[in-house]
Short mmCIF file of C-alpha atoms and ligand atoms in Angstrom, two decimals:
data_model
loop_
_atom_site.label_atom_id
_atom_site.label_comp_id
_atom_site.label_asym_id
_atom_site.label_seq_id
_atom_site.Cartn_x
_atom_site.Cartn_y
_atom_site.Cartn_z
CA UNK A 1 -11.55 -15.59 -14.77
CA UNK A 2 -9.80 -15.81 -11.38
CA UNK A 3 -10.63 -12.99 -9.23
CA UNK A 4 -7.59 -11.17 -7.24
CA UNK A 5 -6.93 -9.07 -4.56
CA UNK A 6 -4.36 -6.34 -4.22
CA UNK A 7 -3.41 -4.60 -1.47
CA UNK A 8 -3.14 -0.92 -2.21
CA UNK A 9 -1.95 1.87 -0.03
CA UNK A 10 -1.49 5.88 -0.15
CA UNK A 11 1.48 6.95 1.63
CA UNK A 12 2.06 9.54 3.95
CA UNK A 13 2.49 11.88 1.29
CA UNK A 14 -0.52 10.83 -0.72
CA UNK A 15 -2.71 11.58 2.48
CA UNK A 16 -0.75 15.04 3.42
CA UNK A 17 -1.02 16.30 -0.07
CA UNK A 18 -5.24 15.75 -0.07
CA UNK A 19 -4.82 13.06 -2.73
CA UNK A 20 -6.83 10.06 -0.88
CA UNK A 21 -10.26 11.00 -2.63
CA UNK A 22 -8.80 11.30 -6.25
CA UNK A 23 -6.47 7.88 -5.76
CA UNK A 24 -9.59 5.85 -4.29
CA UNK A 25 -11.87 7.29 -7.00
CA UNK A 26 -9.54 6.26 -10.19
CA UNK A 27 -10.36 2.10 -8.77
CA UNK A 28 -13.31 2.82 -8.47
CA UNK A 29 -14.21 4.26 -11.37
CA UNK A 30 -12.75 1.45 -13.11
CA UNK A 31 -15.01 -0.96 -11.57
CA UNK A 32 -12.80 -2.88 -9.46
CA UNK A 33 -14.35 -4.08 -5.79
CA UNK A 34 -13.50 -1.93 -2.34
CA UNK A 35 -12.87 -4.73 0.45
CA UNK A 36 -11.39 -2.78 2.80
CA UNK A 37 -10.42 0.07 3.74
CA UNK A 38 -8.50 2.27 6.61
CA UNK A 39 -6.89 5.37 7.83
CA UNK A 40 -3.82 3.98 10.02
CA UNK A 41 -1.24 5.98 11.86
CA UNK A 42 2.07 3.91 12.96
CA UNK A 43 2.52 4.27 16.74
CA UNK A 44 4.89 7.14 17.19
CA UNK A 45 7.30 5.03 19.36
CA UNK A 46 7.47 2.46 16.65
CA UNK A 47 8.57 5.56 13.57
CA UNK A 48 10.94 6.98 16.39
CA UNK A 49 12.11 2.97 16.83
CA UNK A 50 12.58 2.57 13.21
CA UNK A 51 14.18 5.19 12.31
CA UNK A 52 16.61 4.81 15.36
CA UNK A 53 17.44 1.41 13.33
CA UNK A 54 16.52 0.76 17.67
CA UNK A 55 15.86 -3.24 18.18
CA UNK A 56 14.85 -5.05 20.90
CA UNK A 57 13.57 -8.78 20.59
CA UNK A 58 10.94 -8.73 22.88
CA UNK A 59 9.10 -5.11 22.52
CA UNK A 60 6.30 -3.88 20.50
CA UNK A 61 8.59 -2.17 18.57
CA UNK A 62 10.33 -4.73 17.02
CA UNK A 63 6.86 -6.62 16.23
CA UNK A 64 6.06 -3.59 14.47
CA UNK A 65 9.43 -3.44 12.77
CA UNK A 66 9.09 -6.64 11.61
CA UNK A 67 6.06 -6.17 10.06
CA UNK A 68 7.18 -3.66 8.03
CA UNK A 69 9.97 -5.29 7.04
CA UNK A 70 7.77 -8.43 5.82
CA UNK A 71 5.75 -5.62 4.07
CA UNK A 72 9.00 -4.83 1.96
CA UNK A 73 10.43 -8.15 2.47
CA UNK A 74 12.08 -8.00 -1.22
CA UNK A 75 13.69 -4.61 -0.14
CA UNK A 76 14.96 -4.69 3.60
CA UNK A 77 18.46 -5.04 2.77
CA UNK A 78 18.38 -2.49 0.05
CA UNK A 79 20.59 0.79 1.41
CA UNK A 80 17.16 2.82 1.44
CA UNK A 81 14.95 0.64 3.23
CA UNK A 82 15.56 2.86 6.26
CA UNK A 83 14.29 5.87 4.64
CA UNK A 84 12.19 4.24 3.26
CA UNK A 85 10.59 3.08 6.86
CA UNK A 86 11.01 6.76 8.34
CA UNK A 87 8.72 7.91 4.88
CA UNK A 88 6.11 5.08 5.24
CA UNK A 89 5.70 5.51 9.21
CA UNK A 90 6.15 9.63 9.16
CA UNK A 91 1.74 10.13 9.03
CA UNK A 92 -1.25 8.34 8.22
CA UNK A 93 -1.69 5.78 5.68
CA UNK A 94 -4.70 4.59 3.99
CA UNK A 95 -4.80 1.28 3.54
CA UNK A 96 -7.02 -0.90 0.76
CA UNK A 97 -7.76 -3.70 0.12
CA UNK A 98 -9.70 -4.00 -3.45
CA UNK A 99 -11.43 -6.97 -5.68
CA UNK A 100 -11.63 -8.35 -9.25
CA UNK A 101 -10.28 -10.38 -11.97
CA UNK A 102 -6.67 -8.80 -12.68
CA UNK A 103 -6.37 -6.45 -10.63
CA UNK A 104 -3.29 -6.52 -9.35
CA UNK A 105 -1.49 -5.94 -12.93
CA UNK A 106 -4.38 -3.75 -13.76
CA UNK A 107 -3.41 -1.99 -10.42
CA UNK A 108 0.10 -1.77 -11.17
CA UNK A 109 -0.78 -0.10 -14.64
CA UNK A 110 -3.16 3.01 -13.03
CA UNK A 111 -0.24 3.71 -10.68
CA UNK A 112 2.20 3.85 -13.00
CA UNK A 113 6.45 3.37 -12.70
CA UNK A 114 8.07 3.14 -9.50
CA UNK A 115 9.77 6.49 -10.63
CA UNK A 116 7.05 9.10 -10.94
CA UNK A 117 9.22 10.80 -13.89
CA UNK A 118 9.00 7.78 -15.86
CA UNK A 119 5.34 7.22 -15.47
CA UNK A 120 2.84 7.84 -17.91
CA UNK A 121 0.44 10.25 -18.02
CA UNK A 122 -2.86 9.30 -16.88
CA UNK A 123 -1.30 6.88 -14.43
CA UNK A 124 -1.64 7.98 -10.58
CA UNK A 125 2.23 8.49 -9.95
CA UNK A 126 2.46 10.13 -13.38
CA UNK A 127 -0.54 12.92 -12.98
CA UNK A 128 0.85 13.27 -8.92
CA UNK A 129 4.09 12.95 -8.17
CA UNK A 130 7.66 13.83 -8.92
CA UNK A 131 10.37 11.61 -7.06
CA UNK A 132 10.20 7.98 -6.18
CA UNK A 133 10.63 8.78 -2.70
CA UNK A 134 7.66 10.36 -3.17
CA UNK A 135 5.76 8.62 -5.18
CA UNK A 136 2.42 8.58 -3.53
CA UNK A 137 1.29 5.01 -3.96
CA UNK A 138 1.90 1.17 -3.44
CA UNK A 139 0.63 -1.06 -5.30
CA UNK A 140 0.90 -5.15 -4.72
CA UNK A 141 3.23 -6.63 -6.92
CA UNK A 142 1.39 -10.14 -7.72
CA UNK A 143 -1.60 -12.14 -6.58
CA UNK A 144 0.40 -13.97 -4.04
CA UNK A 145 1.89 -10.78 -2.63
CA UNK A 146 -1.65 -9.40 -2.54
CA UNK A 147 -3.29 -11.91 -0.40
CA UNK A 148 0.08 -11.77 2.28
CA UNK A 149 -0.04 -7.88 2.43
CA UNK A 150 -4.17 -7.73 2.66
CA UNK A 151 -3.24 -10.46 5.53
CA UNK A 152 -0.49 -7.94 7.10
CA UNK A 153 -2.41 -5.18 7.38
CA UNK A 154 -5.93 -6.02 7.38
CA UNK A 155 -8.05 -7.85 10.91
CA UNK A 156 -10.31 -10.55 9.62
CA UNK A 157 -13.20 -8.28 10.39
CA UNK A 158 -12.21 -5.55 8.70
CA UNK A 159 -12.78 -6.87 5.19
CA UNK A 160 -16.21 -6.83 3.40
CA UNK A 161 -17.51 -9.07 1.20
CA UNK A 162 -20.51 -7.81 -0.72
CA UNK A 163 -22.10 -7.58 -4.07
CA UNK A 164 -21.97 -4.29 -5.68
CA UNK A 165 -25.01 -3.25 -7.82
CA UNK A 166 -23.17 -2.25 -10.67
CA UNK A 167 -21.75 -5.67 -10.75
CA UNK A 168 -24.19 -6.96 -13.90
CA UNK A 169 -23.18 -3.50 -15.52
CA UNK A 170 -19.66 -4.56 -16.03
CA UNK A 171 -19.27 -7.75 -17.22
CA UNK A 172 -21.24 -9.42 -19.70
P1 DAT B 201 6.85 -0.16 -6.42
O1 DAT B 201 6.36 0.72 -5.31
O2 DAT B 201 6.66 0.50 -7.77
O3 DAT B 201 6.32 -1.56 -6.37
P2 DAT B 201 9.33 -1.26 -5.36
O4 DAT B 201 8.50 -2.34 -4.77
O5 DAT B 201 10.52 -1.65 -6.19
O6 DAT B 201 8.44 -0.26 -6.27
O7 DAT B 201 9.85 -0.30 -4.21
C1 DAT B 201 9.00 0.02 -3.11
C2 DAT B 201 9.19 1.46 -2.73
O8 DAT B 201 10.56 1.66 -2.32
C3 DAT B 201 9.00 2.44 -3.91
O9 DAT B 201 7.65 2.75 -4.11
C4 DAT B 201 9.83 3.59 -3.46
C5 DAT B 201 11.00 2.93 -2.74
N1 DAT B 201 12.12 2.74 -3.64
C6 DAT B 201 12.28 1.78 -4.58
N2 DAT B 201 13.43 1.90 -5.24
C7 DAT B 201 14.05 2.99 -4.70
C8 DAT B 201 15.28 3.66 -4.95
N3 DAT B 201 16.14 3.22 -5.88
N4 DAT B 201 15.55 4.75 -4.21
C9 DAT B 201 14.69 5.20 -3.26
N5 DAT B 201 13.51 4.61 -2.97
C10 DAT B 201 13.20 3.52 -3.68
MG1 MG B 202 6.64 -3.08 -4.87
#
């Protein structure tokens, strides 16, 4: 089996709402492999910035800006990408990166639909959260999109690699 990576993240909301522990805990429970993992804040200019829809070529800001929108690169023309910025940048995020063989569509299936009305119970967005504004959780779309967004918001040094002792306990 090919092992993956996924990039996972709880929102602002996810971390406001005291959520982190219970989110982190249903991938780990399941067995899949913690790689890396963060509490980041965006720079205050750079929220202010984005929500301002305020560009500049050659300040931090735009750097910034332009991360995010290679983050959502699939949604930056979409008409809520900008509230979708001022949501993603408005507190702390915790940022993961986690380890195994399919777990990014694995992933995708513990968070649930995009629309947290239309998820199923027992899935993070369906046991949490109401709106898909809201909705708690991202959740990397495919292996390739994985690897990029571990490589957007994860240093070189920041990842792990290690063998867990449970390891032999999980696969035959
Ligand atoms: P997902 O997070 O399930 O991968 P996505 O990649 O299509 O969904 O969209 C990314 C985020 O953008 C999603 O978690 C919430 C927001 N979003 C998507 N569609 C939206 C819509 N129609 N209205 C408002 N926000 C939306
Ligand atoms: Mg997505």
């Amino acid at each position: 089996e090919q092992v993956e990576e996924t990039y996972i993240m709880v929102k602002p909301d996810g971390v406001q709402r005291g959520l982190v522990g219970d989110i982190i805990s249903r991938f780990e429970k399941k067995g899949f492999k913690l790689t890396g993992l963060k509490l980041f804040q965006c720079p205050k200019d750079l929220a202010e910035a984005c929500c301002w829809e305020f560009i500049d070529d050659f300040n931090l800001f735009n750097i910034y800006l332009q991360w995010l929108q290679e983050h959502y690169k699939d949604l930056n023309s979409k008409p809520f990408f900008p509230k979708l910025i001022e949501y993603i940048t408005s507190g702390p995020v915790v940022c993961m990166a986690w380890e195994g063989a399919g777990v990014v569509a694995s992933a995708r299936k513990l968070i649930g639909s995009t629309d947290p009305l239309q998820a199923e119970p027992g899935t993070i967005r369906g046991d949490l959260a109401v709106q898909t504004g809201r909705n708690v959780v991202h959740g990397s779309d495919s292996p390739e999109n994985g690897k990029r967004e571990i490589g957007l918001w994860f240093k070189e040094g920041e990842l792990c690699q290690w063998t867990p002792a449970q390891a032999q306990w999980l696969r035959e």
